[in-house]
Structure formats: C-alpha cells, structure tokens
C-alpha cells in the first residue's frame, strides 16, 4: 500500500524538462575546425570502456561485481583526468558570489546506455532534491566540500500509478552528511541508495556523475524535483513512529523546477574518449 498524505495543492503540476533533467541547455556549438581532439587520459579511457561493458541499457542494474569495479576506478580519478586543475580560478575565488550561484556542467560522453558529466558548483550553490527514475548513478566528488542529503521512497510508486501533485509521499532519509574530496564514490540505484538527493556546495566543488541509463523524456526517465517536510508535519495513521524514529523520515512533495535554479551547460574541451568513431 502506498503511504501518502493529502495536502492542498501548492504548485502547478510538474513541468518536465529535457533529457539531462535539470534545465534547458543551449544548442551545442560546433567545435572549431582548428581545435584538435585531445587524447583521453588512461583513467578516462578505461572508465569509458568499463562503462560500455557494465551498462546494459534501460531496465537493467549493474551486477554487484561491476559496481565494485566502477567504484574502484572512480575512487582513483582526479581533476586532471578531465583536463582540469585545482589551481583554476573557479576553485580559488577572490570574492563571494553575488546573487544565486550558477551551476554549470559539461558532458564528457553520452550515449543511450550511459553518460558522464562533470558539474561545477560555486560555494553555497544548491542542486535541489531531484530523482533518477530507473537509473543507477555513480557520483565522485573530485574537488571541494559538499553536503549531501538523500532519500528513498518507503513505498516506491509503480509505473502505472497516476500522478498526484496534491499529495506528499513518505521517504526514508538515507544520507545527511558532509563529504570532502578525496572520498569514496557514492552509488544510488532505481529504488535504493538515496535515489532522490540534494547537493549543497560548502566550498567550490566539482563532481563527476556517471548515469546509466541517462535521463530521457521519451523513455520515461524525466527528472522531477521535490521539497521535503518533517515527518511530524502530516499525520500518518498507518505508520506510527516514535519521535526519534521520525527524524529518519520525511514527506516529499513533487514541485516544479525551482525558478532560482540556474544551470548551464558548457562545451567539454578536455580529453576525449576514443569511441572508435573518429
């Protein structure tokens, strides 16, 4: 039985976004004819080859041994594997960011089965609670300090369940911690591991996300955003919890993409994977 609580509608029905799930991205500029394709680092090429072997497409989850394999590779990856350096001005700002910090990301590689993206968050920037439907995601913090909060549904929704924008759903808190690079890779799964998460940059941060399969509107893997409420905010007759236990649960309400969320894609100019097509 689905555990829900009915509330008054707070917002319009969720407006779905593009296949990366965060914000509309501008048309990718064509690489200059004079720009030479940079050879991949060994670590990046090995990661690409392993991802091709591990990710089998929609409806599948990597085997346990394959998850350990990718985690081991990602744990050893550094900024330099993507042509970046901790000496970049972004990581050493001379002044605080005015207004809402802008999040940027760059697509290292993308196909129907998986994608690799690097995200850049200035200090205090937030990527709000969002989900990863039917996806397995590996997140590797490459630089900086970040707070991560994540949830999983107590009773995951079924694919044929109708949308209920006026309802909140009960979720279990999976993580509420601060991470500083270098640290171990985190992994989330379609229904476990903190599939709905939020990132808050404490210092300027960069992290790599490997998603399999990627977001796709056409295939039903659109990104949804959420707002969390304390467990005590709504009555729940089916699941009475002690006050201490209630701290491990929250009610999540689906919302439209926050208006103050500024995310921009930038062209990836770092080392390119050798996919055999060039």
mmCIF file of C-alpha atoms in Angstrom:
data_model
loop_
_atom_site.group_PDB
_atom_site.id
_atom_site.type_symbol
_atom_site.label_atom_id
_atom_site.label_comp_id
_atom_site.label_asym_id
_atom_site.label_seq_id
_atom_site.Cartn_x
_atom_site.Cartn_y
_atom_site.Cartn_z
ATOM 1 C CA UNK A 1 0.000 0.000 0.000
ATOM 2 C CA UNK A 2 1.306 3.420 -0.887
ATOM 3 C CA UNK A 3 1.917 5.643 2.129
ATOM 4 C CA UNK A 4 0.699 9.147 1.328
ATOM 5 C CA UNK A 5 -0.806 12.199 2.946
ATOM 6 C CA UNK A 6 -3.157 14.602 1.188
ATOM 7 C CA UNK A 7 -2.429 18.331 1.299
ATOM 8 C CA UNK A 8 -3.713 21.363 -0.509
ATOM 9 C CA UNK A 9 -2.096 21.901 -3.938
ATOM 10 C CA UNK A 10 0.966 24.115 -3.546
ATOM 11 C CA UNK A 11 2.157 24.486 -7.108
ATOM 12 C CA UNK A 12 1.228 23.798 -10.682
ATOM 13 C CA UNK A 13 1.839 20.247 -11.972
ATOM 14 C CA UNK A 14 5.470 19.490 -12.502
ATOM 15 C CA UNK A 15 6.891 20.872 -15.722
ATOM 16 C CA UNK A 16 9.169 18.258 -17.187
ATOM 17 C CA UNK A 17 12.495 19.263 -18.608
ATOM 18 C CA UNK A 18 14.987 17.964 -21.096
ATOM 19 C CA UNK A 19 16.813 14.642 -21.146
ATOM 20 C CA UNK A 20 19.553 15.733 -18.750
ATOM 21 C CA UNK A 21 16.767 16.553 -16.369
ATOM 22 C CA UNK A 22 17.939 19.839 -14.949
ATOM 23 C CA UNK A 23 17.455 22.777 -17.295
ATOM 24 C CA UNK A 24 17.222 23.540 -20.958
ATOM 25 C CA UNK A 25 20.648 23.638 -22.438
ATOM 26 C CA UNK A 26 21.692 25.870 -25.322
ATOM 27 C CA UNK A 27 22.482 24.414 -28.701
ATOM 28 C CA UNK A 28 25.922 22.908 -28.571
ATOM 29 C CA UNK A 29 28.408 24.909 -30.555
ATOM 30 C CA UNK A 30 30.374 23.131 -33.229
ATOM 31 C CA UNK A 31 33.966 22.558 -32.336
ATOM 32 C CA UNK A 32 36.318 24.800 -34.240
ATOM 33 C CA UNK A 33 37.952 23.126 -37.229
ATOM 34 C CA UNK A 34 41.302 24.190 -35.828
ATOM 35 C CA UNK A 35 40.600 22.618 -32.431
ATOM 36 C CA UNK A 36 42.299 19.264 -32.140
ATOM 37 C CA UNK A 37 40.675 16.391 -30.318
ATOM 38 C CA UNK A 38 42.580 15.809 -27.093
ATOM 39 C CA UNK A 39 43.622 12.224 -26.456
ATOM 40 C CA UNK A 40 41.969 10.647 -23.405
ATOM 41 C CA UNK A 41 43.865 10.002 -20.217
ATOM 42 C CA UNK A 42 44.312 6.327 -19.452
ATOM 43 C CA UNK A 43 41.946 6.581 -16.478
ATOM 44 C CA UNK A 44 39.207 8.238 -18.547
ATOM 45 C CA UNK A 45 39.517 5.765 -21.415
ATOM 46 C CA UNK A 46 39.473 2.812 -19.026
ATOM 47 C CA UNK A 47 36.345 4.223 -17.374
ATOM 48 C CA UNK A 48 34.629 4.618 -20.743
ATOM 49 C CA UNK A 49 35.458 1.048 -21.801
ATOM 50 C CA UNK A 50 34.241 -0.344 -18.477
ATOM 51 C CA UNK A 51 31.001 1.651 -18.654
ATOM 52 C CA UNK A 52 30.312 0.194 -22.114
ATOM 53 C CA UNK A 53 30.667 -3.279 -20.603
ATOM 54 C CA UNK A 54 28.750 -2.592 -17.373
ATOM 55 C CA UNK A 55 25.682 -0.631 -18.514
ATOM 56 C CA UNK A 56 23.303 -2.840 -20.483
ATOM 57 C CA UNK A 57 20.549 -0.301 -21.138
ATOM 58 C CA UNK A 58 17.140 0.653 -19.681
ATOM 59 C CA UNK A 59 15.545 -1.754 -17.230
ATOM 60 C CA UNK A 60 18.844 -3.206 -16.029
ATOM 61 C CA UNK A 61 21.008 -2.657 -12.944
ATOM 62 C CA UNK A 62 24.775 -3.353 -12.925
ATOM 63 C CA UNK A 63 25.880 -6.526 -11.187
ATOM 64 C CA UNK A 64 27.474 -6.225 -7.747
ATOM 65 C CA UNK A 65 30.948 -7.075 -9.034
ATOM 66 C CA UNK A 66 30.589 -4.487 -11.792
ATOM 67 C CA UNK A 67 29.555 -1.817 -9.273
ATOM 68 C CA UNK A 68 32.670 -2.578 -7.231
ATOM 69 C CA UNK A 69 34.755 -2.423 -10.391
ATOM 70 C CA UNK A 70 33.493 1.033 -11.392
ATOM 71 C CA UNK A 71 33.757 2.337 -7.827
ATOM 72 C CA UNK A 72 37.383 1.251 -7.652
ATOM 73 C CA UNK A 73 38.161 3.086 -10.889
ATOM 74 C CA UNK A 74 36.256 6.222 -9.903
ATOM 75 C CA UNK A 75 37.829 6.341 -6.443
ATOM 76 C CA UNK A 76 41.175 6.901 -8.124
ATOM 77 C CA UNK A 77 40.089 9.524 -10.646
ATOM 78 C CA UNK A 78 41.229 13.131 -10.334
ATOM 79 C CA UNK A 79 40.506 16.524 -11.861
ATOM 80 C CA UNK A 80 43.497 16.112 -14.121
ATOM 81 C CA UNK A 81 41.833 13.155 -15.849
ATOM 82 C CA UNK A 82 39.405 15.691 -17.336
ATOM 83 C CA UNK A 83 41.988 18.326 -18.197
ATOM 84 C CA UNK A 84 41.238 20.322 -15.032
ATOM 85 C CA UNK A 85 43.376 21.616 -12.175
ATOM 86 C CA UNK A 86 42.800 22.670 -8.571
ATOM 87 C CA UNK A 87 44.642 25.876 -9.488
ATOM 88 C CA UNK A 88 41.764 27.047 -11.693
ATOM 89 C CA UNK A 89 40.299 30.413 -10.743
ATOM 90 C CA UNK A 90 36.930 28.750 -10.146
ATOM 91 C CA UNK A 91 38.330 26.825 -7.166
ATOM 92 C CA UNK A 92 40.130 29.883 -5.790
ATOM 93 C CA UNK A 93 37.657 32.782 -5.953
ATOM 94 C CA UNK A 94 38.774 36.140 -4.613
ATOM 95 C CA UNK A 95 35.238 37.269 -3.768
ATOM 96 C CA UNK A 96 31.935 35.725 -2.782
ATOM 97 C CA UNK A 97 29.355 35.073 -5.494
ATOM 98 C CA UNK A 98 26.623 37.717 -5.669
ATOM 99 C CA UNK A 99 23.031 36.542 -6.041
ATOM 100 C CA UNK A 100 22.094 32.926 -6.750
ATOM 101 C CA UNK A 101 25.230 30.917 -7.580
ATOM 102 C CA UNK A 102 25.176 29.446 -11.073
ATOM 103 C CA UNK A 103 25.774 25.726 -11.527
ATOM 104 C CA UNK A 104 27.467 24.627 -14.737
ATOM 105 C CA UNK A 105 28.060 21.183 -16.172
ATOM 106 C CA UNK A 106 29.830 19.675 -19.131
ATOM 107 C CA UNK A 107 29.093 16.415 -20.922
ATOM 108 C CA UNK A 108 32.189 14.255 -21.173
ATOM 109 C CA UNK A 109 30.388 11.476 -23.037
ATOM 110 C CA UNK A 110 26.786 10.459 -23.700
ATOM 111 C CA UNK A 111 25.045 7.566 -25.433
ATOM 112 C CA UNK A 112 21.751 5.702 -24.997
ATOM 113 C CA UNK A 113 23.140 3.456 -22.258
ATOM 114 C CA UNK A 114 25.147 5.846 -20.082
ATOM 115 C CA UNK A 115 26.511 9.353 -19.750
ATOM 116 C CA UNK A 116 29.419 11.024 -17.967
ATOM 117 C CA UNK A 117 29.048 14.638 -16.809
ATOM 118 C CA UNK A 118 31.182 16.924 -14.637
ATOM 119 C CA UNK A 119 29.334 19.503 -12.531
ATOM 120 C CA UNK A 120 30.792 22.719 -11.110
ATOM 121 C CA UNK A 121 29.193 24.302 -8.038
ATOM 122 C CA UNK A 122 30.379 27.612 -6.551
ATOM 123 C CA UNK A 123 30.263 27.879 -2.758
ATOM 124 C CA UNK A 124 26.655 27.885 -1.411
ATOM 125 C CA UNK A 125 25.251 26.628 -4.746
ATOM 126 C CA UNK A 126 22.461 24.069 -4.438
ATOM 127 C CA UNK A 127 21.148 21.365 -6.742
ATOM 128 C CA UNK A 128 17.766 20.749 -5.057
ATOM 129 C CA UNK A 129 16.154 17.401 -4.338
ATOM 130 C CA UNK A 130 15.663 15.509 -7.594
ATOM 131 C CA UNK A 131 15.218 11.895 -8.628
ATOM 132 C CA UNK A 132 16.800 9.426 -11.049
ATOM 133 C CA UNK A 133 13.986 7.191 -12.358
ATOM 134 C CA UNK A 134 15.128 3.707 -13.295
ATOM 135 C CA UNK A 135 18.763 4.765 -13.138
ATOM 136 C CA UNK A 136 21.979 3.704 -11.434
ATOM 137 C CA UNK A 137 24.225 6.692 -10.704
ATOM 138 C CA UNK A 138 27.853 6.828 -9.601
ATOM 139 C CA UNK A 139 28.886 10.177 -8.066
ATOM 140 C CA UNK A 140 32.536 11.027 -7.475
ATOM 141 C CA UNK A 141 33.498 14.270 -5.711
ATOM 142 C CA UNK A 142 36.637 15.492 -7.490
ATOM 143 C CA UNK A 143 37.245 18.736 -5.606
ATOM 144 C CA UNK A 144 35.819 20.636 -2.642
ATOM 145 C CA UNK A 145 33.467 20.030 0.278
ATOM 146 C CA UNK A 146 29.778 19.278 -0.205
ATOM 147 C CA UNK A 147 26.734 18.460 1.900
ATOM 148 C CA UNK A 148 24.574 15.627 0.574
ATOM 149 C CA UNK A 149 21.036 14.797 1.637
ATOM 150 C CA UNK A 150 19.273 11.832 0.060
ATOM 151 C CA UNK A 151 16.052 9.840 0.398
ATOM 152 C CA UNK A 152 14.409 6.666 -0.857
ATOM 153 C CA UNK A 153 10.666 6.105 -1.041
ATOM 154 C CA UNK A 154 9.239 3.986 1.781
ATOM 155 C CA UNK A 155 6.774 2.597 -0.774
ATOM 156 C CA UNK A 156 8.140 3.206 -4.307
ATOM 157 C CA UNK A 157 5.493 4.328 -6.828
ATOM 158 C CA UNK A 158 4.526 1.937 -9.596
ATOM 159 C CA UNK A 159 4.841 2.830 -13.269
ATOM 160 C CA UNK A 160 1.058 2.725 -13.768
ATOM 161 C CA UNK A 161 0.300 4.861 -10.721
ATOM 162 C CA UNK A 162 -1.413 8.171 -11.651
ATOM 163 C CA UNK A 163 0.323 11.474 -10.901
ATOM 164 C CA UNK A 164 -0.823 13.013 -7.627
ATOM 165 C CA UNK A 165 0.629 16.535 -7.460
ATOM 166 C CA UNK A 166 -1.541 17.373 -4.423
ATOM 167 C CA UNK A 167 -0.114 14.506 -2.353
ATOM 168 C CA UNK A 168 3.073 14.077 -0.406
ATOM 169 C CA UNK A 169 4.798 10.710 -0.149
ATOM 170 C CA UNK A 170 6.755 9.256 2.741
ATOM 171 C CA UNK A 171 10.504 8.794 2.238
ATOM 172 C CA UNK A 172 13.321 7.447 4.393
ATOM 173 C CA UNK A 173 16.420 9.544 4.933
ATOM 174 C CA UNK A 174 19.446 7.701 3.529
ATOM 175 C CA UNK A 175 22.186 10.319 3.912
ATOM 176 C CA UNK A 176 22.628 13.708 5.560
ATOM 177 C CA UNK A 177 26.389 14.174 5.587
ATOM 178 C CA UNK A 178 29.292 16.365 4.530
ATOM 179 C CA UNK A 179 31.896 14.965 2.124
ATOM 180 C CA UNK A 180 35.325 16.367 1.293
ATOM 181 C CA UNK A 181 37.429 15.265 -1.673
ATOM 182 C CA UNK A 182 39.117 12.862 -1.923
ATOM 183 C CA UNK A 183 36.393 10.484 -0.781
ATOM 184 C CA UNK A 184 34.797 7.247 -1.888
ATOM 185 C CA UNK A 185 32.358 7.107 -4.783
ATOM 186 C CA UNK A 186 28.680 7.004 -3.848
ATOM 187 C CA UNK A 187 26.176 4.851 -5.746
ATOM 188 C CA UNK A 188 22.415 5.139 -5.987
ATOM 189 C CA UNK A 189 20.033 2.640 -7.562
ATOM 190 C CA UNK A 190 16.490 2.860 -9.008
ATOM 191 C CA UNK A 191 14.844 2.308 -5.593
ATOM 192 C CA UNK A 192 17.704 2.294 -3.061
ATOM 193 C CA UNK A 193 20.911 4.088 -2.136
ATOM 194 C CA UNK A 194 19.332 7.554 -1.941
ATOM 195 C CA UNK A 195 17.772 7.873 -5.404
ATOM 196 C CA UNK A 196 16.407 11.327 -4.529
ATOM 197 C CA UNK A 197 19.236 13.596 -3.481
ATOM 198 C CA UNK A 198 20.303 17.199 -2.979
ATOM 199 C CA UNK A 199 23.792 18.719 -3.220
ATOM 200 C CA UNK A 200 24.894 21.879 -1.387
ATOM 201 C CA UNK A 201 28.401 23.191 -2.020
ATOM 202 C CA UNK A 202 30.207 24.333 1.117
ATOM 203 C CA UNK A 203 33.282 25.288 -0.911
ATOM 204 C CA UNK A 204 33.664 25.466 -4.703
ATOM 205 C CA UNK A 205 33.107 21.878 -5.872
ATOM 206 C CA UNK A 206 33.442 19.679 -8.906
ATOM 207 C CA UNK A 207 31.947 16.214 -9.144
ATOM 208 C CA UNK A 208 31.567 13.544 -11.792
ATOM 209 C CA UNK A 209 28.258 11.781 -12.381
ATOM 210 C CA UNK A 210 28.105 8.537 -14.353
ATOM 211 C CA UNK A 211 24.450 7.778 -15.095
ATOM 212 C CA UNK A 212 23.128 4.583 -16.586
ATOM 213 C CA UNK A 213 20.899 4.948 -18.425
ATOM 214 C CA UNK A 214 20.818 8.762 -18.876
ATOM 215 C CA UNK A 215 17.738 10.942 -18.426
ATOM 216 C CA UNK A 216 15.322 10.640 -21.340
ATOM 217 C CA UNK A 217 11.882 12.207 -21.658
ATOM 218 C CA UNK A 218 10.915 9.849 -24.469
ATOM 219 C CA UNK A 219 11.747 6.767 -22.394
ATOM 220 C CA UNK A 220 10.008 7.993 -19.241
ATOM 221 C CA UNK A 221 13.173 8.965 -17.368
ATOM 222 C CA UNK A 222 12.421 12.631 -16.841
ATOM 223 C CA UNK A 223 13.725 14.455 -13.784
ATOM 224 C CA UNK A 224 11.340 15.514 -11.001
ATOM 225 C CA UNK A 225 12.067 17.940 -8.171
ATOM 226 C CA UNK A 226 10.900 17.726 -4.573
ATOM 227 C CA UNK A 227 10.500 19.668 -1.357
ATOM 228 C CA UNK A 228 10.878 17.860 1.961
ATOM 229 C CA UNK A 229 8.788 18.313 5.110
ATOM 230 C CA UNK A 230 9.411 16.885 8.607
ATOM 231 C CA UNK A 231 7.687 13.601 9.385
ATOM 232 C CA UNK A 232 5.628 15.354 12.078
ATOM 233 C CA UNK A 233 4.234 17.865 9.562
ATOM 234 C CA UNK A 234 1.465 15.482 8.454
ATOM 235 C CA UNK A 235 -0.495 12.775 10.280
ATOM 236 C CA UNK A 236 0.160 9.183 9.304
ATOM 237 C CA UNK A 237 -2.204 6.629 10.770
ATOM 238 C CA UNK A 238 -0.604 3.639 9.049
ATOM 239 C CA UNK A 239 2.908 4.009 10.345
ATOM 240 C CA UNK A 240 3.207 5.306 13.883
ATOM 241 C CA UNK A 241 6.800 6.159 14.723
ATOM 242 C CA UNK A 242 8.493 7.320 17.883
ATOM 243 C CA UNK A 243 9.850 10.869 17.819
ATOM 244 C CA UNK A 244 13.434 9.620 17.430
ATOM 245 C CA UNK A 245 12.453 7.338 14.545
ATOM 246 C CA UNK A 246 10.560 10.162 12.859
ATOM 247 C CA UNK A 247 13.840 12.018 12.353
ATOM 248 C CA UNK A 248 14.786 9.332 9.824
ATOM 249 C CA UNK A 249 11.708 10.001 7.679
ATOM 250 C CA UNK A 250 10.275 12.951 5.769
ATOM 251 C CA UNK A 251 7.396 13.779 3.463
ATOM 252 C CA UNK A 252 8.362 14.708 -0.089
ATOM 253 C CA UNK A 253 6.186 16.823 -2.357
ATOM 254 C CA UNK A 254 6.834 16.990 -6.086
ATOM 255 C CA UNK A 255 7.301 20.564 -7.292
ATOM 256 C CA UNK A 256 8.128 22.384 -10.488
ATOM 257 C CA UNK A 257 11.764 23.061 -11.237
ATOM 258 C CA UNK A 258 12.759 25.866 -8.809
ATOM 259 C CA UNK A 259 12.811 29.219 -10.562
ATOM 260 C CA UNK A 260 16.071 30.221 -8.896
ATOM 261 C CA UNK A 261 17.883 27.126 -10.136
ATOM 262 C CA UNK A 262 20.442 28.328 -12.653
ATOM 263 C CA UNK A 263 22.188 25.536 -14.544
ATOM 264 C CA UNK A 264 24.133 25.983 -17.748
ATOM 265 C CA UNK A 265 25.923 23.526 -19.983
ATOM 266 C CA UNK A 266 29.391 24.334 -21.284
ATOM 267 C CA UNK A 267 31.241 22.649 -24.105
ATOM 268 C CA UNK A 268 33.608 19.932 -22.962
ATOM 269 C CA UNK A 269 37.115 20.734 -24.152
ATOM 270 C CA UNK A 270 39.003 18.206 -22.065
ATOM 271 C CA UNK A 271 40.441 14.857 -23.098
ATOM 272 C CA UNK A 272 38.026 12.944 -25.359
ATOM 273 C CA UNK A 273 37.235 9.249 -25.045
ATOM 274 C CA UNK A 274 38.186 7.094 -28.015
ATOM 275 C CA UNK A 275 34.873 5.554 -29.048
ATOM 276 C CA UNK A 276 36.209 4.243 -32.322
ATOM 277 C CA UNK A 277 34.076 6.675 -34.343
ATOM 278 C CA UNK A 278 36.737 9.243 -35.202
#
